[in-house]
Structure formats: structure tokens, C-alpha cells
mmCIF file of C-alpha atoms in Angstrom:
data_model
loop_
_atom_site.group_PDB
_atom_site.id
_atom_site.type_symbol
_atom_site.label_atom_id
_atom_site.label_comp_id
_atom_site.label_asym_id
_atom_site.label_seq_id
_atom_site.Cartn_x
_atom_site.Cartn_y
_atom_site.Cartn_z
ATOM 1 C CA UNK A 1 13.098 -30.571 -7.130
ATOM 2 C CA UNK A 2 16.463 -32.583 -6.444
ATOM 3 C CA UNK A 3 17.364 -32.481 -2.935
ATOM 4 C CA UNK A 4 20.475 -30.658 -4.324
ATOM 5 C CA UNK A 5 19.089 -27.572 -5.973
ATOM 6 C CA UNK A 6 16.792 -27.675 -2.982
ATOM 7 C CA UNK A 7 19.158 -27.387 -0.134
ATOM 8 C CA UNK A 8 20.959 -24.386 -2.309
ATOM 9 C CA UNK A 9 17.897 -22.304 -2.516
ATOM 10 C CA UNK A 10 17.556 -22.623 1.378
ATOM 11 C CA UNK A 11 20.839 -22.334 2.942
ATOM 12 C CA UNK A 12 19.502 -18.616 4.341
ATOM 13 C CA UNK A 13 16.640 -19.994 5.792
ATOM 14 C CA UNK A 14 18.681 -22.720 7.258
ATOM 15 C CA UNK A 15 20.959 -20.065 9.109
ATOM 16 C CA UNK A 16 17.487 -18.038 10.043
ATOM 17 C CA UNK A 17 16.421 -20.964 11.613
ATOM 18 C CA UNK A 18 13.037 -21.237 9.762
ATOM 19 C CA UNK A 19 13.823 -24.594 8.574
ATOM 20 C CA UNK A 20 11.919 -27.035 11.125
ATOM 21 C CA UNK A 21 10.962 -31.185 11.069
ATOM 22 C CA UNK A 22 11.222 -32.811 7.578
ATOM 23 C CA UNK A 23 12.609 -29.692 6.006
ATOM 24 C CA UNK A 24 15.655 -29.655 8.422
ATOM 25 C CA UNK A 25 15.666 -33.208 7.950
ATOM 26 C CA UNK A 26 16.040 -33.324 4.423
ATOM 27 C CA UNK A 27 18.687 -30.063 4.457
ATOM 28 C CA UNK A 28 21.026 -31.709 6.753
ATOM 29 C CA UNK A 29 20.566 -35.572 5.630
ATOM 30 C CA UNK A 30 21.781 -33.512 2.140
ATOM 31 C CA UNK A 31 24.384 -31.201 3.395
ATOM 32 C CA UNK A 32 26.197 -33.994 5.008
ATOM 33 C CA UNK A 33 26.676 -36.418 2.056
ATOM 34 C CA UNK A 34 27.157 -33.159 -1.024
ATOM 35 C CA UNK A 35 30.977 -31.609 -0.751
ATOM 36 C CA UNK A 36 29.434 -28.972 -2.556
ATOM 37 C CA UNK A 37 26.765 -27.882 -0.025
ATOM 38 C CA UNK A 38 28.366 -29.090 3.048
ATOM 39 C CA UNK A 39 31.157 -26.422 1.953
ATOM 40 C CA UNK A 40 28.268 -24.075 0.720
ATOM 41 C CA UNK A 41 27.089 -23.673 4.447
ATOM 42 C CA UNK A 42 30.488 -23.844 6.102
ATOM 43 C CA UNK A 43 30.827 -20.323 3.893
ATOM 44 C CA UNK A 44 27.342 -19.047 4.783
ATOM 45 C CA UNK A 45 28.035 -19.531 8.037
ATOM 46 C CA UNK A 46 31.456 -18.189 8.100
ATOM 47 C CA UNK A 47 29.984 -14.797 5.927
ATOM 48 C CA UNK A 48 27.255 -14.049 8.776
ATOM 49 C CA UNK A 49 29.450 -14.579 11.062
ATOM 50 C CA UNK A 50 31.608 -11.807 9.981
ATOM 51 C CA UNK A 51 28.988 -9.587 9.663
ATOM 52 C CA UNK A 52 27.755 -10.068 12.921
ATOM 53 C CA UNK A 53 31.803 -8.936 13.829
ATOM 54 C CA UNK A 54 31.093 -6.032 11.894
ATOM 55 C CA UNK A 55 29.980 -4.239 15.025
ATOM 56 C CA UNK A 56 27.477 -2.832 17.084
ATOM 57 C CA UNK A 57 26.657 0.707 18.170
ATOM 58 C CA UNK A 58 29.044 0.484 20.827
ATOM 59 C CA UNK A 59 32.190 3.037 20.199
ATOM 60 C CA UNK A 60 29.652 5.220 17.408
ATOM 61 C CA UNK A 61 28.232 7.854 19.062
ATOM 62 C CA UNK A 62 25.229 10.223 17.036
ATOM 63 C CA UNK A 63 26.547 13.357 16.679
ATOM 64 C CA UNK A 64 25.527 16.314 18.945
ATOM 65 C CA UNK A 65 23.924 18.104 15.964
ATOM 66 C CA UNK A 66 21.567 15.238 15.316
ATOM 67 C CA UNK A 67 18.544 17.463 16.548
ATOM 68 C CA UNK A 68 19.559 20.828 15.294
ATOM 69 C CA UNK A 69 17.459 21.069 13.006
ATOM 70 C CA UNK A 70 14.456 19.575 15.367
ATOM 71 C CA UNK A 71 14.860 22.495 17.569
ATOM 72 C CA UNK A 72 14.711 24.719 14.690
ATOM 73 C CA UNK A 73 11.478 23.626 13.779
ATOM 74 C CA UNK A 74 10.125 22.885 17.545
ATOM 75 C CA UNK A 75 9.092 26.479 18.134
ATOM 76 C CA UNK A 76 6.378 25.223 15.672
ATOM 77 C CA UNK A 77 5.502 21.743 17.141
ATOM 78 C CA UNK A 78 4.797 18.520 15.230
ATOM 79 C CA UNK A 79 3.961 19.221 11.439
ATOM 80 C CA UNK A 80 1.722 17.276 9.342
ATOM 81 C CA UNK A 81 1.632 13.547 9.217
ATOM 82 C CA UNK A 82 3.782 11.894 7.198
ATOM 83 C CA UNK A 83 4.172 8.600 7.949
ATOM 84 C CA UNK A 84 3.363 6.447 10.459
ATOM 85 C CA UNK B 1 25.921 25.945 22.128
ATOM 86 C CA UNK B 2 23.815 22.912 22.073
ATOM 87 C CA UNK B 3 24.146 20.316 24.620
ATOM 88 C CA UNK B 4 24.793 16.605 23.401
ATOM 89 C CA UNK B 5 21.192 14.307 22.355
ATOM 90 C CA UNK B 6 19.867 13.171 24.927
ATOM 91 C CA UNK B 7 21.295 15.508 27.980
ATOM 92 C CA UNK B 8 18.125 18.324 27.974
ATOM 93 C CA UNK B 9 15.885 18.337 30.448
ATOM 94 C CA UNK B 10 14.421 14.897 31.202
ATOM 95 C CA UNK B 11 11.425 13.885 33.653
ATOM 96 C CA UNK B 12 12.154 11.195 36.153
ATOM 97 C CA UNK B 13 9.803 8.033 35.628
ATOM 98 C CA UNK B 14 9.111 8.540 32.204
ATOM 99 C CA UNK B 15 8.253 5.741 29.739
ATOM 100 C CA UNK B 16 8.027 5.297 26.436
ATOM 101 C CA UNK B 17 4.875 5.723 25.979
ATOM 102 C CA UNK B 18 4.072 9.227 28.326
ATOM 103 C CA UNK B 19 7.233 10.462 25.609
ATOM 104 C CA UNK B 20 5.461 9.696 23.197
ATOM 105 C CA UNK B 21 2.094 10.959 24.412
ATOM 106 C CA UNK B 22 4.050 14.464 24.935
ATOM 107 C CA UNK B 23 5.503 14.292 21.790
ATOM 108 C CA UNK B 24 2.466 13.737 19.918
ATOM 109 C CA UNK B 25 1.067 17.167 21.844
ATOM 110 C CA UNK B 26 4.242 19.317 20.920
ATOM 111 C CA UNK B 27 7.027 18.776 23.541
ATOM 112 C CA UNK B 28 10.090 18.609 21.199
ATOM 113 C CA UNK B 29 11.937 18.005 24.773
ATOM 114 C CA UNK B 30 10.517 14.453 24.777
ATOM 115 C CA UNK B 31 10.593 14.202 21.640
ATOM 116 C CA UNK B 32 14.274 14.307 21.993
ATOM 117 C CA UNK B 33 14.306 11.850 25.232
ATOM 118 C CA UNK B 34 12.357 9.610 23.257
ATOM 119 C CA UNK B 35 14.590 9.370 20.119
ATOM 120 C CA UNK B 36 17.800 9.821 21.610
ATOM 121 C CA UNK B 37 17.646 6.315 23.228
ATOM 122 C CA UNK B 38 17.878 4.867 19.649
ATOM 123 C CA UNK B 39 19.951 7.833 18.306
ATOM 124 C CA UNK B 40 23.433 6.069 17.785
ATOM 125 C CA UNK B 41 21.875 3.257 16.673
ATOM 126 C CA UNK B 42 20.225 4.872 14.036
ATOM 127 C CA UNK B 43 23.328 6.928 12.932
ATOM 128 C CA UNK B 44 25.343 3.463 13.027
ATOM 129 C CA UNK B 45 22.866 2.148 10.480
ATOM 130 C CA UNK B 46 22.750 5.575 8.208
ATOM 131 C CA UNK B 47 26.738 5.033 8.152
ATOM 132 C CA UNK B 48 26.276 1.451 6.901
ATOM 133 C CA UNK B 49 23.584 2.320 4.562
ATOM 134 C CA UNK B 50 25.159 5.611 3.120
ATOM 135 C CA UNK B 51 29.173 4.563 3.475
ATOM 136 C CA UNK B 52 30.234 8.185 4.497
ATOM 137 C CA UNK B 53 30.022 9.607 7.474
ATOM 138 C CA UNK B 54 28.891 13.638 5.960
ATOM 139 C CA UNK B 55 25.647 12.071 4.855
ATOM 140 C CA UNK B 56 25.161 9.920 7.656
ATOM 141 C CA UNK B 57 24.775 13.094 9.728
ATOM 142 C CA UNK B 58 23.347 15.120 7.817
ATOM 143 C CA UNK B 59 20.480 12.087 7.240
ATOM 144 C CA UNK B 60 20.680 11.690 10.345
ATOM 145 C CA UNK B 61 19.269 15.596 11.426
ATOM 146 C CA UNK B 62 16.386 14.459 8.413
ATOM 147 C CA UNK B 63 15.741 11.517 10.230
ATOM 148 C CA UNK B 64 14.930 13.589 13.432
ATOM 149 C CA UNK B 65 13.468 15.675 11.562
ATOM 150 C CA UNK B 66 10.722 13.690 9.795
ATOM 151 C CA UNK B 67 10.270 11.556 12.910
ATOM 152 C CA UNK B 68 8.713 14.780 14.761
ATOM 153 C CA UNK B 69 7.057 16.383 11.988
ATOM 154 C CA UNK B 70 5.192 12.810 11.579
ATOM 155 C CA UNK B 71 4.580 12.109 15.607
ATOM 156 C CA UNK B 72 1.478 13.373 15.864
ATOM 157 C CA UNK B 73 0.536 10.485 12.614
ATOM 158 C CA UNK B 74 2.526 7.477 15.212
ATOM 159 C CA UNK B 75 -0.477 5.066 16.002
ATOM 160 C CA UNK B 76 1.886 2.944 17.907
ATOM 161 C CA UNK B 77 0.947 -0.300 15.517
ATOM 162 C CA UNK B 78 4.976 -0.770 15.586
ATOM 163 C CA UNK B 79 7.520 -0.229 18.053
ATOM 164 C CA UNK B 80 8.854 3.319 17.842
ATOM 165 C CA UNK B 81 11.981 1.735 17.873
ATOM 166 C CA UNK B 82 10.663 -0.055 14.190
ATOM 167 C CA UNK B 83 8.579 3.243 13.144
ATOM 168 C CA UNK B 84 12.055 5.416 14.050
ATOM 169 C CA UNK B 85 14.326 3.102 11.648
ATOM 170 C CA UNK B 86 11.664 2.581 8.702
ATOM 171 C CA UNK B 87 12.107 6.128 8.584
ATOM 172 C CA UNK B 88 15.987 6.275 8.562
ATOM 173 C CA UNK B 89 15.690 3.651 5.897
ATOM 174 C CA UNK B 90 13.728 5.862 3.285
ATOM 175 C CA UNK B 91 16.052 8.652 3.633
ATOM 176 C CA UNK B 92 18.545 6.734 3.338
ATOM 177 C CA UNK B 93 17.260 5.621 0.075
ATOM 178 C CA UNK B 94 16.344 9.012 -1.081
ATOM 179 C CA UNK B 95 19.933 10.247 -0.436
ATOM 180 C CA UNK B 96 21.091 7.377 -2.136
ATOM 181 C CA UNK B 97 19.144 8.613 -5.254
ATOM 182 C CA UNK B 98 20.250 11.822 -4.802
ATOM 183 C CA UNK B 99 23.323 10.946 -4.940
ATOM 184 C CA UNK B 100 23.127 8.854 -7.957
ATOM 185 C CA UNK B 101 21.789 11.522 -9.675
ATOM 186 C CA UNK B 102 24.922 13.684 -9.262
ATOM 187 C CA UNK B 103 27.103 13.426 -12.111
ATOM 188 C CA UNK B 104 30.205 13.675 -10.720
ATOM 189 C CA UNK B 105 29.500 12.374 -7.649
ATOM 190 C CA UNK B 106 32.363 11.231 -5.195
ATOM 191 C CA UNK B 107 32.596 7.464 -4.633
ATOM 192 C CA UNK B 108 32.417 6.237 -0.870
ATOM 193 C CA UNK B 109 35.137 3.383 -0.109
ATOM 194 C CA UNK B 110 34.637 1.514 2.728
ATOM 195 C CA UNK B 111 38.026 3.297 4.230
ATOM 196 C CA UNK B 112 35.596 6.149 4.730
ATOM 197 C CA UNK B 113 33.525 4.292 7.468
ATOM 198 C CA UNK B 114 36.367 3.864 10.387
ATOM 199 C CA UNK B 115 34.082 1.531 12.418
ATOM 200 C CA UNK B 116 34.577 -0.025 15.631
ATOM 201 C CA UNK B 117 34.961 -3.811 16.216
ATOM 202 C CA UNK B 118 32.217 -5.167 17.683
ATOM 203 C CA UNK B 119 32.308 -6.126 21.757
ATOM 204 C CA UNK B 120 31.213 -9.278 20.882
ATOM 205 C CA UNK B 121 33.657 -11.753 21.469
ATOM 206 C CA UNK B 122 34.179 -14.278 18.979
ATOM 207 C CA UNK B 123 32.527 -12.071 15.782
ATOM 208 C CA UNK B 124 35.411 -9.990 16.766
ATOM 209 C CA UNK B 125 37.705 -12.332 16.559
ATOM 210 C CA UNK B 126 36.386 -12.553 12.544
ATOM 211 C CA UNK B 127 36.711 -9.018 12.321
ATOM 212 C CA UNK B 128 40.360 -8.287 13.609
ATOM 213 C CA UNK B 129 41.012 -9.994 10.603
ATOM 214 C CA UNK B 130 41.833 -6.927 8.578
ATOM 215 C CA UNK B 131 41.767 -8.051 5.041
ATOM 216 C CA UNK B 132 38.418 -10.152 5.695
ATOM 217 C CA UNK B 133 36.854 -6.595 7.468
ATOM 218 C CA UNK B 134 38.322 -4.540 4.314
ATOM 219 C CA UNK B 135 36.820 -7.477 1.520
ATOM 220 C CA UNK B 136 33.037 -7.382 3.403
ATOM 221 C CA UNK B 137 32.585 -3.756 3.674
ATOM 222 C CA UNK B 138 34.070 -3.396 -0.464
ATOM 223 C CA UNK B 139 31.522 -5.966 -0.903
ATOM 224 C CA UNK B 140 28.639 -4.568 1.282
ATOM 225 C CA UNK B 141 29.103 -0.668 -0.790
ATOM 226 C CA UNK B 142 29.190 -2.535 -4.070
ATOM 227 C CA UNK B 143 25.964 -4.525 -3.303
ATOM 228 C CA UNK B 144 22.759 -2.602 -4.524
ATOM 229 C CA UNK B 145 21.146 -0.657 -2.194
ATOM 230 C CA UNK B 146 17.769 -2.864 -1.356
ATOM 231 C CA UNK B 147 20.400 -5.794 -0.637
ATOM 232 C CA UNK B 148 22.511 -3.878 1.480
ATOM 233 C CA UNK B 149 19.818 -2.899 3.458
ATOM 234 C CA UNK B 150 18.178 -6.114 3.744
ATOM 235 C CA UNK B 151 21.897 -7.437 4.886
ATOM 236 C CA UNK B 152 22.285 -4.710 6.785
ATOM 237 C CA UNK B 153 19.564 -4.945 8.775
ATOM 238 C CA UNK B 154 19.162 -8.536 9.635
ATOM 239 C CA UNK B 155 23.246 -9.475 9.654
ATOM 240 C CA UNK B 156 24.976 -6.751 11.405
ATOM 241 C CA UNK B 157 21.777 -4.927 13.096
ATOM 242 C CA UNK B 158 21.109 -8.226 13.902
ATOM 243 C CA UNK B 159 17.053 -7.271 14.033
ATOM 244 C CA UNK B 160 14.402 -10.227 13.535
ATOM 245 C CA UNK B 161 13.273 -11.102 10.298
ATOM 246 C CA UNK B 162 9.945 -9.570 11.330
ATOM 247 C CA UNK B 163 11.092 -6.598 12.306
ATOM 248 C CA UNK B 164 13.757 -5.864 9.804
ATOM 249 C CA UNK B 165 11.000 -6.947 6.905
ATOM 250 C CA UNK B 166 8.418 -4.073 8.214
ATOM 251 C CA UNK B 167 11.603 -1.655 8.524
ATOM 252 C CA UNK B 168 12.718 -2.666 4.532
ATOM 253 C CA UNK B 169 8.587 -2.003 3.960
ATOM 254 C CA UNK B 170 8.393 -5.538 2.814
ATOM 255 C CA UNK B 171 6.530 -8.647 3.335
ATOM 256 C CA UNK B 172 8.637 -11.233 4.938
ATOM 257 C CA UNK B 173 8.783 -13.010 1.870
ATOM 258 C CA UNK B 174 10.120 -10.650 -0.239
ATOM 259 C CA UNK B 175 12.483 -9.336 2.572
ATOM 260 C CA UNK B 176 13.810 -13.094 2.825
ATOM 261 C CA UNK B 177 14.383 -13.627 -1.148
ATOM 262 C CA UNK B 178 16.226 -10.274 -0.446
ATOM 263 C CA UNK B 179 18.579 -11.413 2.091
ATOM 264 C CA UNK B 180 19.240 -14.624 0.278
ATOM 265 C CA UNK B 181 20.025 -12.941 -3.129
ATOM 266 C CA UNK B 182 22.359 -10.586 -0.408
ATOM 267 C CA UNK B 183 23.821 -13.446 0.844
ATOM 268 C CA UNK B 184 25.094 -14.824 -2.527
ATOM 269 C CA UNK B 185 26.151 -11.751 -3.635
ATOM 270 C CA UNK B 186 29.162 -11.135 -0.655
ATOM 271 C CA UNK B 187 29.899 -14.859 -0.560
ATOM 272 C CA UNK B 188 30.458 -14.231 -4.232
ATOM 273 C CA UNK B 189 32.533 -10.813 -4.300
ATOM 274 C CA UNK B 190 35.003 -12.609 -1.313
ATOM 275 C CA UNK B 191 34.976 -15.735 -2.369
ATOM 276 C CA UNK B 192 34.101 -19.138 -0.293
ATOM 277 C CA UNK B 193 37.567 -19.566 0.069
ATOM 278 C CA UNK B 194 38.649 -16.747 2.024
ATOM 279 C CA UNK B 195 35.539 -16.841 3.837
ATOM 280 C CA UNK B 196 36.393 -20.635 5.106
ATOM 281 C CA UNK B 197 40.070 -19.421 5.922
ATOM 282 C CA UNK B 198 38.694 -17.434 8.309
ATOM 283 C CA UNK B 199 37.698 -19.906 10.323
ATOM 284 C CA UNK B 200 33.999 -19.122 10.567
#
């Protein structure tokens, strides 16, 4: 495969970090020299970076209700396995 | 009236695992310690998964609910933490099917979710930019549902690819060919251009 099409197909792993030695190698000795692909991770990295702003639990709050129905059924204890 | 999850009786010293323990013999009162330590996170992911926030809770009661009918089945091969969300994941599925099986079902815009920025510094920086927040979470409700939770889980949960791969009930693989195809898909529905304008 042409280092091209190749460095497309793993611009995920690159951000996941699960591109190591010759593979990381090859993706950046590519990524460097293609417009295309050097623009192609400036966007990937600019898209999980947003998401990452999307935000964490902080300020969301479970509502109070969240074991109602729980309590309901406690009286009765644990049911029968259903997945585990 | 009910106090809030998480405020009933709780047993000084206890860990995970003695919660669990009771749990598993019938004490829905540490049953409730137990789960309420992951409780907004869990509700934070039903309202990504689900878009509204009238499903998200009333998922989020199912959630509960499975989790302690199925305790006593909890061999501890996963984290509860990972064995807690897998859960949350199905139902949110199965409401999502539910709902696509209503015919006149209401759509869910992303207005709906009203979600925080996160405390994270620079990310929020990305995110105060309104138009940017308003284009991902249009493109995160329009992806399919298995992408949106493999995005979901990894990108804003921010959970290992391990962990968020046993969650999804897939093989890391699969759950990677998943985020990739997730990936393409937002980059494509906001466009690189935008995406670079925003500095990231």
C-alpha cells in the first residue's frame, strides 16, 4: 500500500497512540511532506480535541429518582442474573 | 420523599468490594453506595447516547435497575465501574430502538442536551466556541448509534480503548474500525475547515 493511502487509514490510531517504531516512523516521515495528510491530522486533532471540550460529569448531576425504581423492587432483593 | 443517590445510610470503611459482597446478598442500601459513585457519570453518558434528557432518566432508573437485579450474576472479571456502563450502553441501545420504532416519534436536537463546558482548561477553550459546540453535537445525534457510542465513549468519556471496547461489547479491533469510521464521519458533517479555524 502507498504510504499515502496508508497514513489515511491510520490517522486514529496515530491520535490513540498505538502507532510505535517504524509505523510512527513511516506516518510522520509521510504526514510531513503530503499537504493533504499533514492537514488531515491538523483536523483530527483539532475534532478530538473538541470533543474532549465537550465536558465531563462535572455540573450534571443524576437525578434523585435514579433509584426509585431500585427501592421498589429491593423489598425483593437481587433478581435473576442477567448479565454479568 | 426520597433522599438524593447516594445520601442513605452508608458504613464507614467500606470498599468496593464489601459493597459489592452486600449487594450480591440483598442489601439494596449498598447497592445504592456502590452505584451512586458512578451515578452522574452514567446519566452524563445516557444524555450523550440518547440526546434528551426524559429518556436519559428514565434509562437511567433501568440502568439501576438491571444492575441489581443482575448483582448476584457480577463475577468481578471487569471493573464494576466497566460492568455498570456496558449495561447503560444496551439500554441505551434498546431505547434507541424503541424509539425508532415509534412512528411519529419526536426528533432530539442537540439544543435539548444543555451541557456544561468541561473544567478542563484548554478543551474548554474549543468549546466556548458556540457554533463549533452547536456543529459537533448536530453531528454526534446524526451519527448512527454504534458510532456515537464508540465516539462517545473513547472521545468525550475519555475511557481507554480497552475499556471502552468491552463496554461497546466489542473486540478492540472492531471497536477501533468503529471509532475511525466515527471519526470521519464528524470531520465530514463540520468540515476540516471549521475544525482548523478553531485552532485545535
Amino acid at each position: 500500500m502507498d504510504d499515502h493511502r496508508w497514513t489515511q487509514q491510520r490517522i486514529s490510531q496515530y491520535f490513540d497512540s498505538e502507532l510505535t517504531g517504524h509505523g510512527r516512523r513511516r506516518f510522520d516521515r509521510h504526514a510531513q511532506r503530503c499537504a493533504e495528510c499533514s492537514r488531515a491530522v491538523r483536523a483530527m486533532r483539532a475534532l478530538i480535541y473538541a470533543m474532549q471540550g465537550l465536558g465531563g460529569p462535572a455540573g450534571v448531576h443524576a437525578p434523585a429518582t435514579i433509584f426509585s425504581r431500585v427501592r421498589l423492587a429491593g423489598a425483593a432483593g437481587p433478581g435473576s442474573p442477567e448479565q454479568a | 420523599m426520597w433522599p438524593l443517590a447516594g445520601q442513605r445510610t452508608k458504613h464507614p470503611g467500606d470498599t468496593e468490594a464489601s459493597l459489592i459482597a452486600r449487594a450480591k446478598a440483598g442489601d439494596s442500601v449498598a447497592f445504592e453506595q456502590l452505584s451512586s459513585a458512578y451515578a452522574d457519570r452514567i446519566f452524563m453518558l445516557l444524555l450523550r447516547l440518547l440526546g434528551a434528557r426524559g429518556d436519559a432518566e428514565d434509562v437511567a432508573q433501568e440502568v439501576m435497575l438491571r444492575a441489581w437485579r443482575a448483582i448476584g450474576a457480577f463475577r468481578g472479571k471487569s471493573s464494576y465501574f466497566t460492568w455498570l456502563y456496558r449495561i447503560a450502553v444496551n439500554e441505551a441501545n434498546r431505547a434507541l430502538q424503541r424509539r425508532a420504532r415509534r412512528p411519529a416519534s419526536v426528533p432530539i436536537g442537540p439544543d435539548e442536551l444543555q451541557l456544561p463546558a468541561s473544567g478542563l482548561v484548554d478543551p474548554a477553550l474549543h468549546a466556548e466556541n458556540r457554533e463549533l459546540r452547536a456543529a459537533l453535537m448536530r453531528a454526534l445525534h446524526d451519527l448512527p448509534s454504534e458510532l456515537r457510542t464508540a465516539i462517545v465513549l473513547r472521545d468525550i468519556e475519555g475511557l481507554s480503548t480497552e475499556d471502552a471496547a468491552e463496554i461497546a461489547g466489542l473486540g478492540q479491533a472492531a471497536f477501533k474500525s468503529r471509532l475511525h469510521k466515527a471519526r470521519l464521519r464528524m470531520r465530514e458533517a463540520i468540515g476540516d475547515d471549521a475544525l482548523l479555524a478553531s485552532g485545535g
